[in-house]
């Protein structure tokens, strides 16, 4: 139906153009100078005047055609640009999905260096894609709970002797990345939450981290560095905080503390 409709429109436009070019100039000359003066004009003068009017009409129609072509070209360009943007968006989402899948697979590697590379790959994806940040935060939190649990089972390393970055460098890397993806610049509805309950974070470094609404329930943060960390809304119920450095940490009535730790 669309091609037939277009052919009909083009046909009517062509007939209208012919009518305008052949009939309209003589009528316009009559209107312009009057029928009486047209009658006394010589055939040569009349033809010359009609041709002059016809030339002006053709110039105007040519300008309209050029303008119409420019408008159509502009609309086609917009359509093409929109299609290209959509294609690029699909390609970007596909690339992000592939990168996300590879990064998560790296977390299961037996090589600590490969796992750390996967964590940084997830960090980069979170930097590029706001929509993927909640999933990445949840994945890294689950990674910490499974790879660095408290109690640690067979691993009995004194917290005061070995920092987390030495004992479990991958766990410290994941913890550092988790501290990045909340910001004081966002509204509370955009806060990212993570469940780090039952994790071994002894001597972990969270200095200056934004830890809003993070669950540390039953975790061991003995000797942890929490200097200048934002702990509003975080839950430290039953957490071990012996020797933890809380200098400059932001706390308020929404921060849940274990018994024996004074609230702000």
PDB file of C-alpha atoms in Angstrom:
ATOM      1  CA  UNK A   1       0.000   0.000   0.000  1.00  0.00           C
ATOM      2  CA  UNK A   2       2.751   2.454   0.822  1.00  0.00           C
ATOM      3  CA  UNK A   3       4.397   2.414  -2.674  1.00  0.00           C
ATOM      4  CA  UNK A   4       1.023   2.893  -4.440  1.00  0.00           C
ATOM      5  CA  UNK A   5       0.183   5.761  -2.126  1.00  0.00           C
ATOM      6  CA  UNK A   6       3.508   7.395  -2.854  1.00  0.00           C
ATOM      7  CA  UNK A   7       3.057   6.947  -6.628  1.00  0.00           C
ATOM      8  CA  UNK A   8      -0.387   8.571  -6.428  1.00  0.00           C
ATOM      9  CA  UNK A   9       0.991  11.520  -4.478  1.00  0.00           C
ATOM     10  CA  UNK A  10       3.863  11.976  -6.928  1.00  0.00           C
ATOM     11  CA  UNK A  11       1.413  11.822  -9.853  1.00  0.00           C
ATOM     12  CA  UNK A  12      -0.828  14.489  -8.353  1.00  0.00           C
ATOM     13  CA  UNK A  13       2.195  16.649  -7.614  1.00  0.00           C
ATOM     14  CA  UNK A  14       3.354  16.343 -11.224  1.00  0.00           C
ATOM     15  CA  UNK A  15      -0.083  17.274 -12.576  1.00  0.00           C
ATOM     16  CA  UNK A  16      -0.261  20.202 -10.210  1.00  0.00           C
ATOM     17  CA  UNK A  17       3.161  21.397 -11.328  1.00  0.00           C
ATOM     18  CA  UNK A  18       2.193  21.194 -15.007  1.00  0.00           C
ATOM     19  CA  UNK A  19      -1.019  23.082 -14.313  1.00  0.00           C
ATOM     20  CA  UNK A  20       0.782  25.782 -12.377  1.00  0.00           C
ATOM     21  CA  UNK A  21       3.453  26.225 -15.035  1.00  0.00           C
ATOM     22  CA  UNK A  22       1.064  26.259 -18.038  1.00  0.00           C
ATOM     23  CA  UNK A  23      -2.110  27.947 -16.758  1.00  0.00           C
ATOM     24  CA  UNK A  24      -1.113  30.060 -13.792  1.00  0.00           C
ATOM     25  CA  UNK A  25       1.310  32.475 -15.564  1.00  0.00           C
ATOM     26  CA  UNK A  26      -1.338  33.728 -18.044  1.00  0.00           C
ATOM     27  CA  UNK A  27      -3.897  34.145 -15.292  1.00  0.00           C
ATOM     28  CA  UNK A  28      -1.387  35.935 -13.070  1.00  0.00           C
ATOM     29  CA  UNK A  29      -0.490  38.298 -15.927  1.00  0.00           C
ATOM     30  CA  UNK A  30      -4.168  39.141 -16.346  1.00  0.00           C
ATOM     31  CA  UNK A  31      -4.540  39.794 -12.631  1.00  0.00           C
ATOM     32  CA  UNK A  32      -1.375  41.860 -12.515  1.00  0.00           C
ATOM     33  CA  UNK A  33      -1.879  44.225 -15.490  1.00  0.00           C
ATOM     34  CA  UNK A  34      -5.607  43.833 -16.097  1.00  0.00           C
ATOM     35  CA  UNK A  35      -7.548  42.092 -18.835  1.00  0.00           C
ATOM     36  CA  UNK A  36      -7.846  45.260 -20.934  1.00  0.00           C
ATOM     37  CA  UNK A  37      -4.100  45.798 -21.170  1.00  0.00           C
ATOM     38  CA  UNK A  38      -3.479  42.128 -21.886  1.00  0.00           C
ATOM     39  CA  UNK A  39      -5.870  42.305 -24.842  1.00  0.00           C
ATOM     40  CA  UNK A  40      -3.916  45.181 -26.437  1.00  0.00           C
ATOM     41  CA  UNK A  41      -0.508  43.554 -25.876  1.00  0.00           C
ATOM     42  CA  UNK A  42       1.207  42.089 -28.888  1.00  0.00           C
ATOM     43  CA  UNK A  43       1.546  38.307 -28.978  1.00  0.00           C
ATOM     44  CA  UNK A  44       5.306  38.650 -28.569  1.00  0.00           C
ATOM     45  CA  UNK A  45       5.016  40.890 -25.480  1.00  0.00           C
ATOM     46  CA  UNK A  46       2.324  38.648 -23.997  1.00  0.00           C
ATOM     47  CA  UNK A  47       4.409  35.517 -24.556  1.00  0.00           C
ATOM     48  CA  UNK A  48       7.492  37.255 -23.147  1.00  0.00           C
ATOM     49  CA  UNK A  49       5.630  38.326 -20.001  1.00  0.00           C
ATOM     50  CA  UNK A  50       4.108  34.864 -19.519  1.00  0.00           C
ATOM     51  CA  UNK A  51       7.517  33.259 -19.969  1.00  0.00           C
ATOM     52  CA  UNK A  52       9.047  35.640 -17.433  1.00  0.00           C
ATOM     53  CA  UNK A  53       6.355  34.730 -14.908  1.00  0.00           C
ATOM     54  CA  UNK A  54       6.780  31.051 -15.768  1.00  0.00           C
ATOM     55  CA  UNK A  55      10.548  31.337 -15.167  1.00  0.00           C
ATOM     56  CA  UNK A  56       9.986  32.906 -11.735  1.00  0.00           C
ATOM     57  CA  UNK A  57       7.491  30.168 -10.868  1.00  0.00           C
ATOM     58  CA  UNK A  58       9.943  27.484 -11.974  1.00  0.00           C
ATOM     59  CA  UNK A  59      12.676  29.095  -9.865  1.00  0.00           C
ATOM     60  CA  UNK A  60      10.353  29.129  -6.856  1.00  0.00           C
ATOM     61  CA  UNK A  61       9.365  25.501  -7.441  1.00  0.00           C
ATOM     62  CA  UNK A  62      13.038  24.604  -7.795  1.00  0.00           C
ATOM     63  CA  UNK A  63      13.797  26.301  -4.472  1.00  0.00           C
ATOM     64  CA  UNK A  64      10.909  24.421  -2.855  1.00  0.00           C
ATOM     65  CA  UNK A  65      12.194  21.164  -4.309  1.00  0.00           C
ATOM     66  CA  UNK A  66      15.706  21.840  -3.031  1.00  0.00           C
ATOM     67  CA  UNK A  67      14.357  22.762   0.415  1.00  0.00           C
ATOM     68  CA  UNK A  68      12.134  19.679   0.455  1.00  0.00           C
ATOM     69  CA  UNK A  69      15.096  17.519  -0.517  1.00  0.00           C
ATOM     70  CA  UNK A  70      17.173  19.074   2.241  1.00  0.00           C
ATOM     71  CA  UNK A  71      14.403  18.428   4.788  1.00  0.00           C
ATOM     72  CA  UNK A  72      14.044  14.821   3.629  1.00  0.00           C
ATOM     73  CA  UNK A  73      17.810  14.350   3.737  1.00  0.00           C
ATOM     74  CA  UNK A  74      17.918  15.811   7.251  1.00  0.00           C
ATOM     75  CA  UNK A  75      15.130  13.502   8.408  1.00  0.00           C
ATOM     76  CA  UNK A  76      16.867  10.532   6.800  1.00  0.00           C
ATOM     77  CA  UNK A  77      20.090  11.555   8.518  1.00  0.00           C
ATOM     78  CA  UNK A  78      18.286  11.736  11.853  1.00  0.00           C
ATOM     79  CA  UNK A  79      16.743   8.321  11.262  1.00  0.00           C
ATOM     80  CA  UNK A  80      20.128   6.866  10.317  1.00  0.00           C
ATOM     81  CA  UNK A  81      21.790   8.457  13.361  1.00  0.00           C
ATOM     82  CA  UNK A  82      19.090   7.046  15.650  1.00  0.00           C
ATOM     83  CA  UNK A  83      19.543   3.596  14.118  1.00  0.00           C
ATOM     84  CA  UNK A  84      23.312   3.844  14.556  1.00  0.00           C
ATOM     85  CA  UNK A  85      22.911   4.940  18.185  1.00  0.00           C
ATOM     86  CA  UNK A  86      20.555   2.044  18.839  1.00  0.00           C
ATOM     87  CA  UNK A  87      22.970  -0.380  17.219  1.00  0.00           C
ATOM     88  CA  UNK A  88      25.878   1.001  19.231  1.00  0.00           C
ATOM     89  CA  UNK A  89      23.818   0.711  22.429  1.00  0.00           C
ATOM     90  CA  UNK A  90      23.029  -2.928  21.671  1.00  0.00           C
ATOM     91  CA  UNK A  91      26.677  -3.623  20.899  1.00  0.00           C
ATOM     92  CA  UNK A  92      27.806  -1.859  24.082  1.00  0.00           C
ATOM     93  CA  UNK A  93      25.325  -3.813  26.200  1.00  0.00           C
ATOM     94  CA  UNK A  94      26.492  -7.038  24.581  1.00  0.00           C
ATOM     95  CA  UNK A  95      30.122  -6.153  25.259  1.00  0.00           C
ATOM     96  CA  UNK A  96      29.330  -5.268  28.874  1.00  0.00           C
ATOM     97  CA  UNK A  97      27.518  -8.581  29.306  1.00  0.00           C
ATOM     98  CA  UNK A  98      30.499 -10.489  27.907  1.00  0.00           C
ATOM     99  CA  UNK A  99      32.926  -8.573  30.103  1.00  0.00           C
ATOM    100  CA  UNK A 100      30.720  -9.099  33.156  1.00  0.00           C
ATOM    101  CA  UNK A 101      30.510 -12.857  32.485  1.00  0.00           C
ATOM    102  CA  UNK A 102      34.283 -13.178  32.036  1.00  0.00           C
ATOM    103  CA  UNK A 103      34.963 -11.142  35.181  1.00  0.00           C
ATOM    104  CA  UNK A 104      32.623 -13.290  37.295  1.00  0.00           C
ATOM    105  CA  UNK A 105      34.264 -16.418  35.899  1.00  0.00           C
ATOM    106  CA  UNK A 106      37.644 -15.052  36.980  1.00  0.00           C
ATOM    107  CA  UNK A 107      36.435 -14.922  40.590  1.00  0.00           C
ATOM    108  CA  UNK A 108      36.366 -18.741  40.624  1.00  0.00           C
ATOM    109  CA  UNK A 109      39.967 -19.084  39.419  1.00  0.00           C
ATOM    110  CA  UNK A 110      42.456 -20.782  41.734  1.00  0.00           C
ATOM    111  CA  UNK A 111      45.027 -18.078  41.004  1.00  0.00           C
ATOM    112  CA  UNK A 112      44.683 -15.133  43.389  1.00  0.00           C
ATOM    113  CA  UNK A 113      46.070 -12.727  40.775  1.00  0.00           C
ATOM    114  CA  UNK A 114      43.382 -13.754  38.278  1.00  0.00           C
ATOM    115  CA  UNK A 115      40.672 -13.291  40.900  1.00  0.00           C
ATOM    116  CA  UNK A 116      41.960  -9.798  41.698  1.00  0.00           C
ATOM    117  CA  UNK A 117      41.899  -9.021  37.969  1.00  0.00           C
ATOM    118  CA  UNK A 118      38.254 -10.109  37.862  1.00  0.00           C
ATOM    119  CA  UNK A 119      37.426  -7.821  40.791  1.00  0.00           C
ATOM    120  CA  UNK A 120      39.012  -4.835  39.068  1.00  0.00           C
ATOM    121  CA  UNK A 121      37.188  -5.737  35.853  1.00  0.00           C
ATOM    122  CA  UNK A 122      33.879  -5.606  37.751  1.00  0.00           C
ATOM    123  CA  UNK A 123      34.975  -2.286  39.255  1.00  0.00           C
ATOM    124  CA  UNK A 124      35.531  -0.860  35.780  1.00  0.00           C
ATOM    125  CA  UNK A 125      32.149  -2.112  34.562  1.00  0.00           C
ATOM    126  CA  UNK A 126      30.497  -0.468  37.582  1.00  0.00           C
ATOM    127  CA  UNK A 127      32.262   2.756  36.665  1.00  0.00           C
ATOM    128  CA  UNK A 128      30.906   2.612  33.110  1.00  0.00           C
ATOM    129  CA  UNK A 129      27.399   1.261  33.775  1.00  0.00           C
ATOM    130  CA  UNK A 130      25.252   2.649  36.587  1.00  0.00           C
ATOM    131  CA  UNK A 131      22.606  -0.015  35.987  1.00  0.00           C
ATOM    132  CA  UNK A 132      25.094  -2.816  36.685  1.00  0.00           C
ATOM    133  CA  UNK A 133      26.408  -1.396  39.970  1.00  0.00           C
ATOM    134  CA  UNK A 134      23.864  -3.039  42.315  1.00  0.00           C
ATOM    135  CA  UNK A 135      24.558  -6.468  40.795  1.00  0.00           C
ATOM    136  CA  UNK A 136      28.312  -5.967  41.020  1.00  0.00           C
ATOM    137  CA  UNK A 137      28.045  -4.876  44.664  1.00  0.00           C
ATOM    138  CA  UNK A 138      25.997  -7.984  45.463  1.00  0.00           C
ATOM    139  CA  UNK A 139      28.439 -10.265  43.620  1.00  0.00           C
ATOM    140  CA  UNK A 140      31.455  -8.877  45.477  1.00  0.00           C
ATOM    141  CA  UNK A 141      29.636  -9.077  48.809  1.00  0.00           C
ATOM    142  CA  UNK A 142      28.771 -12.723  48.133  1.00  0.00           C
ATOM    143  CA  UNK A 143      32.395 -13.321  47.143  1.00  0.00           C
ATOM    144  CA  UNK A 144      33.613 -11.919  50.471  1.00  0.00           C
ATOM    145  CA  UNK A 145      31.116 -13.980  52.461  1.00  0.00           C
ATOM    146  CA  UNK A 146      32.164 -17.191  50.731  1.00  0.00           C
ATOM    147  CA  UNK A 147      35.920 -16.630  50.448  1.00  0.00           C
ATOM    148  CA  UNK A 148      36.538 -14.883  53.763  1.00  0.00           C
ATOM    149  CA  UNK A 149      33.965 -16.210  56.248  1.00  0.00           C
ATOM    150  CA  UNK A 150      33.911 -15.742  59.995  1.00  0.00           C
ATOM    151  CA  UNK A 151      34.638 -17.974  61.765  1.00  0.00           C
ATOM    152  CA  UNK A 152      37.318 -18.983  59.246  1.00  0.00           C
ATOM    153  CA  UNK A 153      37.069 -22.744  59.717  1.00  0.00           C
ATOM    154  CA  UNK A 154      40.442 -24.457  59.535  1.00  0.00           C
ATOM    155  CA  UNK A 155      42.289 -21.178  58.984  1.00  0.00           C
ATOM    156  CA  UNK A 156      43.282 -19.780  62.379  1.00  0.00           C
ATOM    157  CA  UNK A 157      45.447 -16.730  61.679  1.00  0.00           C
ATOM    158  CA  UNK A 158      45.800 -14.213  64.526  1.00  0.00           C
ATOM    159  CA  UNK A 159      44.267 -10.933  63.409  1.00  0.00           C
ATOM    160  CA  UNK A 160      46.936  -8.875  65.126  1.00  0.00           C
ATOM    161  CA  UNK A 161      49.701 -10.551  63.156  1.00  0.00           C
ATOM    162  CA  UNK A 162      48.511 -10.590  59.534  1.00  0.00           C
ATOM    163  CA  UNK A 163      46.633  -7.752  57.775  1.00  0.00           C
ATOM    164  CA  UNK A 164      43.801  -8.652  55.438  1.00  0.00           C
ATOM    165  CA  UNK A 165      45.747  -7.352  52.404  1.00  0.00           C
ATOM    166  CA  UNK A 166      48.468  -9.923  53.171  1.00  0.00           C
ATOM    167  CA  UNK A 167      46.277 -12.773  54.350  1.00  0.00           C
ATOM    168  CA  UNK A 168      43.637 -12.397  51.630  1.00  0.00           C
ATOM    169  CA  UNK A 169      44.660  -9.748  49.065  1.00  0.00           C
ATOM    170  CA  UNK A 170      41.647 -10.614  46.901  1.00  0.00           C
ATOM    171  CA  UNK A 171      39.306 -10.009  49.851  1.00  0.00           C
ATOM    172  CA  UNK A 172      40.935  -6.634  50.553  1.00  0.00           C
ATOM    173  CA  UNK A 173      40.591  -5.698  46.871  1.00  0.00           C
ATOM    174  CA  UNK A 174      36.891  -6.596  46.875  1.00  0.00           C
ATOM    175  CA  UNK A 175      36.400  -4.621  50.103  1.00  0.00           C
ATOM    176  CA  UNK A 176      38.134  -1.581  48.601  1.00  0.00           C
ATOM    177  CA  UNK A 177      35.924  -1.708  45.517  1.00  0.00           C
ATOM    178  CA  UNK A 178      32.779  -2.045  47.625  1.00  0.00           C
ATOM    179  CA  UNK A 179      33.700   1.142  49.462  1.00  0.00           C
ATOM    180  CA  UNK A 180      33.588   3.152  46.224  1.00  0.00           C
ATOM    181  CA  UNK A 181      30.053   2.823  45.002  1.00  0.00           C
ATOM    182  CA  UNK A 182      28.166   4.948  47.461  1.00  0.00           C
ATOM    183  CA  UNK A 183      28.550   8.679  47.399  1.00  0.00           C
ATOM    184  CA  UNK A 184      27.356  11.573  49.495  1.00  0.00           C
ATOM    185  CA  UNK A 185      26.223  13.154  46.231  1.00  0.00           C
ATOM    186  CA  UNK A 186      23.403  10.669  45.631  1.00  0.00           C
ATOM    187  CA  UNK A 187      19.981  10.574  47.234  1.00  0.00           C
ATOM    188  CA  UNK A 188      19.158   7.906  49.880  1.00  0.00           C
ATOM    189  CA  UNK A 189      17.003   5.994  47.389  1.00  0.00           C
ATOM    190  CA  UNK A 190      20.132   5.425  45.267  1.00  0.00           C
ATOM    191  CA  UNK A 191      22.244   4.054  48.112  1.00  0.00           C
ATOM    192  CA  UNK A 192      23.767   0.685  47.354  1.00  0.00           C
ATOM    193  CA  UNK A 193      23.558  -1.874  50.143  1.00  0.00           C
ATOM    194  CA  UNK A 194      25.690  -4.953  50.689  1.00  0.00           C
ATOM    195  CA  UNK A 195      25.484  -7.917  53.043  1.00  0.00           C
ATOM    196  CA  UNK A 196      28.883  -8.558  54.625  1.00  0.00           C
ATOM    197  CA  UNK A 197      27.517 -10.388  57.628  1.00  0.00           C
ATOM    198  CA  UNK A 198      29.665 -13.226  58.936  1.00  0.00           C
ATOM    199  CA  UNK A 199      32.843 -12.125  57.127  1.00  0.00           C
ATOM    200  CA  UNK A 200      36.442 -12.178  58.315  1.00  0.00           C
ATOM    201  CA  UNK A 201      37.644  -8.602  57.847  1.00  0.00           C
ATOM    202  CA  UNK A 202      40.347  -8.578  60.511  1.00  0.00           C
ATOM    203  CA  UNK A 203      42.812  -5.747  59.903  1.00  0.00           C
ATOM    204  CA  UNK A 204      40.932  -4.816  56.757  1.00  0.00           C
ATOM    205  CA  UNK A 205      41.367  -1.335  55.348  1.00  0.00           C
ATOM    206  CA  UNK A 206      38.150   0.636  54.787  1.00  0.00           C
ATOM    207  CA  UNK A 207      39.620   4.049  55.493  1.00  0.00           C
ATOM    208  CA  UNK A 208      37.521   6.843  53.987  1.00  0.00           C
ATOM    209  CA  UNK A 209      35.037   4.363  52.520  1.00  0.00           C
ATOM    210  CA  UNK A 210      31.333   5.078  52.137  1.00  0.00           C
ATOM    211  CA  UNK A 211      29.689   2.154  53.954  1.00  0.00           C
ATOM    212  CA  UNK A 212      26.073   3.266  54.139  1.00  0.00           C
ATOM    213  CA  UNK A 213      23.608   0.527  55.009  1.00  0.00           C
ATOM    214  CA  UNK A 214      26.210  -2.243  54.956  1.00  0.00           C
ATOM    215  CA  UNK A 215      25.464  -5.302  57.096  1.00  0.00           C
ATOM    216  CA  UNK A 216      28.441  -6.363  59.198  1.00  0.00           C
ATOM    217  CA  UNK A 217      26.301  -8.518  61.512  1.00  0.00           C
ATOM    218  CA  UNK A 218      28.480 -11.101  63.266  1.00  0.00           C
ATOM    219  CA  UNK A 219      31.582 -10.113  61.280  1.00  0.00           C
ATOM    220  CA  UNK A 220      35.082  -9.806  62.704  1.00  0.00           C
ATOM    221  CA  UNK A 221      36.531  -6.329  62.170  1.00  0.00           C
ATOM    222  CA  UNK A 222      39.210  -6.611  64.842  1.00  0.00           C
ATOM    223  CA  UNK A 223      41.959  -4.108  64.085  1.00  0.00           C
ATOM    224  CA  UNK A 224      40.135  -2.824  60.991  1.00  0.00           C
ATOM    225  CA  UNK A 225      40.950   0.646  59.702  1.00  0.00           C
ATOM    226  CA  UNK A 226      37.678   2.603  59.593  1.00  0.00           C
ATOM    227  CA  UNK A 227      39.192   6.068  59.847  1.00  0.00           C
ATOM    228  CA  UNK A 228      36.949   8.725  58.265  1.00  0.00           C
ATOM    229  CA  UNK A 229      34.565   6.046  56.962  1.00  0.00           C
ATOM    230  CA  UNK A 230      30.887   6.920  56.570  1.00  0.00           C
ATOM    231  CA  UNK A 231      29.061   4.295  58.657  1.00  0.00           C
ATOM    232  CA  UNK A 232      25.581   5.791  58.663  1.00  0.00           C
ATOM    233  CA  UNK A 233      22.910   3.137  58.478  1.00  0.00           C
ATOM    234  CA  UNK A 234      25.395   0.264  58.792  1.00  0.00           C
ATOM    235  CA  UNK A 235      24.621  -2.687  61.065  1.00  0.00           C
ATOM    236  CA  UNK A 236      27.452  -3.859  63.337  1.00  0.00           C
ATOM    237  CA  UNK A 237      25.252  -6.007  65.580  1.00  0.00           C
ATOM    238  CA  UNK A 238      27.354  -8.813  67.163  1.00  0.00           C
ATOM    239  CA  UNK A 239      30.380  -7.614  65.173  1.00  0.00           C
ATOM    240  CA  UNK A 240      33.861  -7.742  66.758  1.00  0.00           C
ATOM    241  CA  UNK A 241      35.499  -4.324  66.711  1.00  0.00           C
ATOM    242  CA  UNK A 242      38.374  -4.824  69.156  1.00  0.00           C
ATOM    243  CA  UNK A 243      41.176  -2.469  68.243  1.00  0.00           C
ATOM    244  CA  UNK A 244      39.325  -1.053  65.240  1.00  0.00           C
ATOM    245  CA  UNK A 245      40.305   2.518  64.356  1.00  0.00           C
ATOM    246  CA  UNK A 246      37.104   4.590  64.234  1.00  0.00           C
ATOM    247  CA  UNK A 247      38.826   7.995  64.259  1.00  0.00           C
ATOM    248  CA  UNK A 248      36.739  10.464  62.289  1.00  0.00           C
ATOM    249  CA  UNK A 249      34.158   7.855  61.313  1.00  0.00           C
ATOM    250  CA  UNK A 250      30.700   9.280  60.632  1.00  0.00           C
ATOM    251  CA  UNK A 251      28.055   7.656  62.841  1.00  0.00           C
ATOM    252  CA  UNK A 252      24.519   8.624  63.770  1.00  0.00           C
ATOM    253  CA  UNK A 253      21.374   7.132  65.269  1.00  0.00           C
ATOM    254  CA  UNK A 254      20.955   4.854  62.228  1.00  0.00           C
ATOM    255  CA  UNK A 255      24.252   3.063  62.933  1.00  0.00           C
ATOM    256  CA  UNK A 256      23.687  -0.185  64.855  1.00  0.00           C
ATOM    257  CA  UNK A 257      26.479  -1.020  67.287  1.00  0.00           C
ATOM    258  CA  UNK A 258      27.264  -4.155  69.271  1.00  0.00           C
ATOM    259  CA  UNK A 259      26.942  -4.074  73.039  1.00  0.00           C
ATOM    260  CA  UNK A 260      29.790  -2.226  74.684  1.00  0.00           C
ATOM    261  CA  UNK A 261      30.475   0.160  71.783  1.00  0.00           C
ATOM    262  CA  UNK A 262      29.194   3.654  72.621  1.00  0.00           C
ATOM    263  CA  UNK A 263      26.848   5.176  70.074  1.00  0.00           C
ATOM    264  CA  UNK A 264      27.600   8.720  68.880  1.00  0.00           C
TER     265      UNK A 264
END
